[in-house]
Amino acid sequence: MSPTLLFFRRLFRRKLVLAAALVLLSLLLGALLAPWVTPFKPDAMRLARRLKPPSDVNWLGTDEFGRDILSRIIFGARASLGIGAAVVAVSMTIGTTIGLFAGYFRRLDAPVMRVVDAMMALPDILLAIFLVAVLGASAFNVVFALSIVYTPRVVRVVRASTLVVRELPFVEAARALGVSTRRILGVHVLLNVASPVLVQATFIFAYAVLAEAGLSFLGAGVPPETPTWGTMIASGQQFADDAFWVVLFPGIAIVLAALSLQVLGDGLRDMLDPKLRKAL
Amino acid sequence: MWLTLGRRIGGLIIVMLLVATMVFFLTRLAPGDPAALMLGDQATPEDVARLRAVYGLDKPLLVQFGLWLKEVASGNLGQSIFLQRPVTQALAERAEPTFFLTLFSVSIAALIGIPAGVASAVWRGRAVDQIVSGLAMLAANVPSFWLGLILIQLFAVRLGWFPVAGYGDPGAPLADRLGHLILPASVLGLVNSALITRFTRASMLDVLNEDYVRTARSKGVSEARVVLRHAFGNALIPIITVVGLTAALLVGGAIVTETVFGLPGVGNLVVSAVLRRDYPVIQGALIVVAAVYVLINLAIDVIYTLVDPRVRT
Amino acid sequence: MTATHPEPLLAINNLEVSFRTEEGTVTPVRGVTLSVNAGETLALVGESGSGKSVTSLAVMGLLPRPAGRISGGSILFRRRAGGAIDLAQASASEVRRLRGAEIAMIFQEPMTSLNPVLTVGEQIAESVRLHRGLGQGDAMRRAREMLDLVEIPDAGRRVHDYPHQMSGGMRQRVMIALAMACDPALLIADEPTTALDVTIQAQILALIERLRREMGMGVLFITHNLGVVAEVADRVAVMYAGEVVESAPVRPLFHAPRHPYTRALLDCLPARAARGADGRRVVRSIPGTVSRVAEGCGFAPRCEFVRDSCRVGAIPLESEPDRVVRCLRWREIA
């Protein structure tokens, strides 16, 4: 059996992790195939059918403009998961680079970690809302702001692992053999810090989905006309007294996405880090 | 011990300076002239120029930063553009709900998280552990604003047990005001209990494997006492950290919950400042929140020395 | 108290301990028979993995739960109040009441065996308060006495010290004080000197020896170090692969070992290895890994005298005066 296949077999031996992966996969497929799988157009208004409870026509009910909530949730997955994935990509790239350098070159370590400390002295959502306020509310700026917020976490993880890997005999050996620093960092160290980074990526994905919803809810995120799970709850909240489903179902989508990412991350960590598996 | 504490304080001052630097320069990235923003659309260029001079906005950026830093260090966070009063005063007016909300939320989170984490570690792998770990995982991934909306629907709108929103009249007795915090504090307590639970569980599992726990058992000490006195006494040290950090992050991190429940706290002030681009208020709030975080960190260090004899002596 | 009683203080008979693991059930201890008399020291010798520590944990009722349990045999302990109790059958709370009061234990790692957030006095006092019902003041006074007894200078002050303020040897003395606080009838010492410097080692051995003499308790001394055995033991039980393969008084055992494993073990002692004209006998396998056999003698895979009959059935314990051996061929090879 190939190593990749073996990896997935071990990962999915736990039913919960398998379930999480399946939930995530269906959310991702829904997002990709949204125009073909949704029963209605996400912005098709039918004022005659506004705020209707779940029925066999509109499985999850309709919102204040008579739009189908299920269709909007599936389209919302595009923005919510898309923003989350973009944040992961950006913060991982920048954070890993900075973390590698901070961990490998002693002289960079202290100044970099001070800045990381300073950024982590501000609560995630506060720093994010500040950045969005400065830059202006748009999907691009939300990605930018959340990437800045989560990069310090990646730096910490990568730097800590690099500090350990740097002292391992094979790095010493590579150096003795005259391997260039660039190659040592970019190949030898990077491959060895890959698993904590991978685990961190799933967690940051989950945080980013939650944070995007929070920002959009506050009106400091994606413009309200774009359906995301956060904007749906934000615009629906004033109708919640009469039509709770307007708020309930987008929230469940957020919980499902974040929860399955977290479960998957936990599963990965348990498998990639035998020491932690013992503790958990 | 005093030396380490001194070094910690030095480090924290540097962190505060960096926060201030970040806040100042990031604010200046914002498009538009703050003076023009303050005066609105009707202002003439002369008015704008005069205001720029008053606020020192015509000086070089680094000079502005120096002047601003001096003011901040002496406790002056500037003037709100929209509220017509000093930022410090605006923050002070909003401190009470935020303070009590944080206090109650952390207490609830610790009261749920610590016992749940201990139980889950003691009965590791059993049903209790699986239920606790599952619920903690769920709680960590529920958006607090959404949980707030759902609980408002359930307990305030449908059942009428709690006020729907707000903080009561300013003149109302304290108990009445605090009553408005029950629901929001429960939401934040639940959501934040997740981290405390997982952390408590992990550190209890570490400690329960220690040799001295076996020694305690070899003395014939009851299992309850082994867990509560010998194991928990040692696990407490990392648990204090996570509880402290939860408190520190709630001071500014409860923004969304404050908004959902219409609480006139610091978070609410920040949100309205963001929507109105009232930069002095945003800057001031960020600096105060970071300062609280730094001070709580210092407090955690001091508590360490009280709890852990290895640090004390 | 020093006279030998007709009945032993501790009599372990055919003890079997099993553990549930991910790979299935394993039995690290499957045929341990030994006894300790009041006032004597029995050394339990074996390489790591032979099951000696598991045996001691089974006596203490401290097997890691829920994985480990006693799955056979008996552990008869003579109570101070009279009468014997079978620790293999007794309830957890019955065993707990004996722990620290009548049976005490000291461990290998003095550096980590004391609670870092409690003073050493508090840790000793806890035991006396629990078993003797003393108040805080009296218990602390007793703790001070105990520190005096284990020869810690300036006990009145050191009683308020935390473990991290003490050296390894000092901490092991505290562990001994803690174990002795309630005058136990049986002391189990699991490699108590292995982690210590050689000079400290000798002091600690002398201390245990002195306390045994003065207080007349029985000592079950677990070690892999035959030098230590020669110094402290009255009798020796040798363990291999979860079984006691030979037990005898210390002099006969050293002078005339019967079991091939015992012989090989003694041949590894530097003094003998140097002397042997026929060359040094080597136990053929990697030390420390005990291969488990399903049937027959556990030592058969490594034994130089092995023959086909050694590999089938259970090997019975054969006894002669003062000695038991678990070997089919010991008479031939003697």
PDB file of C-alpha atoms in Angstrom, chain C residues 34 42-48 50-52 191 220-230 233 235-240 243-246 253-254 261-262 265:
ATOM      1  CA  LEU C  34       8.230 -15.768  47.509  1.00  0.00           C
ATOM      2  CA  LEU C  42      14.595 -10.444  50.841  1.00  0.00           C
ATOM      3  CA  ALA C  43      16.281  -9.210  47.687  1.00  0.00           C
ATOM      4  CA  LEU C  44      14.240  -9.615  44.513  1.00  0.00           C
ATOM      5  CA  VAL C  45      16.719  -9.661  41.639  1.00  0.00           C
ATOM      6  CA  GLY C  46      16.211  -9.595  37.911  1.00  0.00           C
ATOM      7  CA  GLU C  47      16.911  -7.630  34.788  1.00  0.00           C
ATOM      8  CA  SER C  48      14.592  -4.832  33.696  1.00  0.00           C
ATOM      9  CA  SER C  50      11.572  -9.353  34.482  1.00  0.00           C
ATOM     10  CA  GLY C  51       8.490  -8.254  36.409  1.00  0.00           C
ATOM     11  CA  LYS C  52      10.033  -7.343  39.735  1.00  0.00           C
ATOM     12  CA  GLU C 191      15.849   0.198  43.403  1.00  0.00           C
ATOM     13  CA  LEU C 220      11.487  -6.515  50.140  1.00  0.00           C
ATOM     14  CA  PHE C 221      14.465  -5.039  48.337  1.00  0.00           C
ATOM     15  CA  ILE C 222      14.169  -4.859  44.574  1.00  0.00           C
ATOM     16  CA  THR C 223      17.359  -4.411  42.598  1.00  0.00           C
ATOM     17  CA  HIS C 224      19.261  -5.496  39.528  1.00  0.00           C
ATOM     18  CA  ASN C 225      22.585  -4.905  41.265  1.00  0.00           C
ATOM     19  CA  LEU C 226      24.127  -8.069  42.699  1.00  0.00           C
ATOM     20  CA  GLY C 227      26.699  -6.054  44.627  1.00  0.00           C
ATOM     21  CA  VAL C 228      23.871  -4.398  46.526  1.00  0.00           C
ATOM     22  CA  VAL C 229      22.248  -7.793  47.061  1.00  0.00           C
ATOM     23  CA  ALA C 230      25.387  -9.169  48.690  1.00  0.00           C
ATOM     24  CA  ALA C 233      20.043  -9.358  51.663  1.00  0.00           C
ATOM     25  CA  ARG C 235      17.701 -14.218  51.240  1.00  0.00           C
ATOM     26  CA  VAL C 236      17.457 -13.739  47.499  1.00  0.00           C
ATOM     27  CA  ALA C 237      14.738 -14.462  44.950  1.00  0.00           C
ATOM     28  CA  VAL C 238      15.821 -14.368  41.307  1.00  0.00           C
ATOM     29  CA  MET C 239      13.224 -13.398  38.711  1.00  0.00           C
ATOM     30  CA  TYR C 240      13.270 -14.103  35.028  1.00  0.00           C
ATOM     31  CA  GLU C 243       8.721 -15.987  37.202  1.00  0.00           C
ATOM     32  CA  VAL C 244      10.802 -16.601  40.297  1.00  0.00           C
ATOM     33  CA  VAL C 245      13.355 -19.102  39.003  1.00  0.00           C
ATOM     34  CA  GLU C 246      15.358 -19.611  42.167  1.00  0.00           C
ATOM     35  CA  LEU C 253      22.910 -18.702  46.377  1.00  0.00           C
ATOM     36  CA  PHE C 254      26.126 -16.855  45.670  1.00  0.00           C
ATOM     37  CA  TYR C 261      20.047 -18.086  34.782  1.00  0.00           C
ATOM     38  CA  THR C 262      21.356 -17.425  38.276  1.00  0.00           C
ATOM     39  CA  LEU C 265      23.938 -13.714  36.233  1.00  0.00           C
TER      40      LEU C 265
END
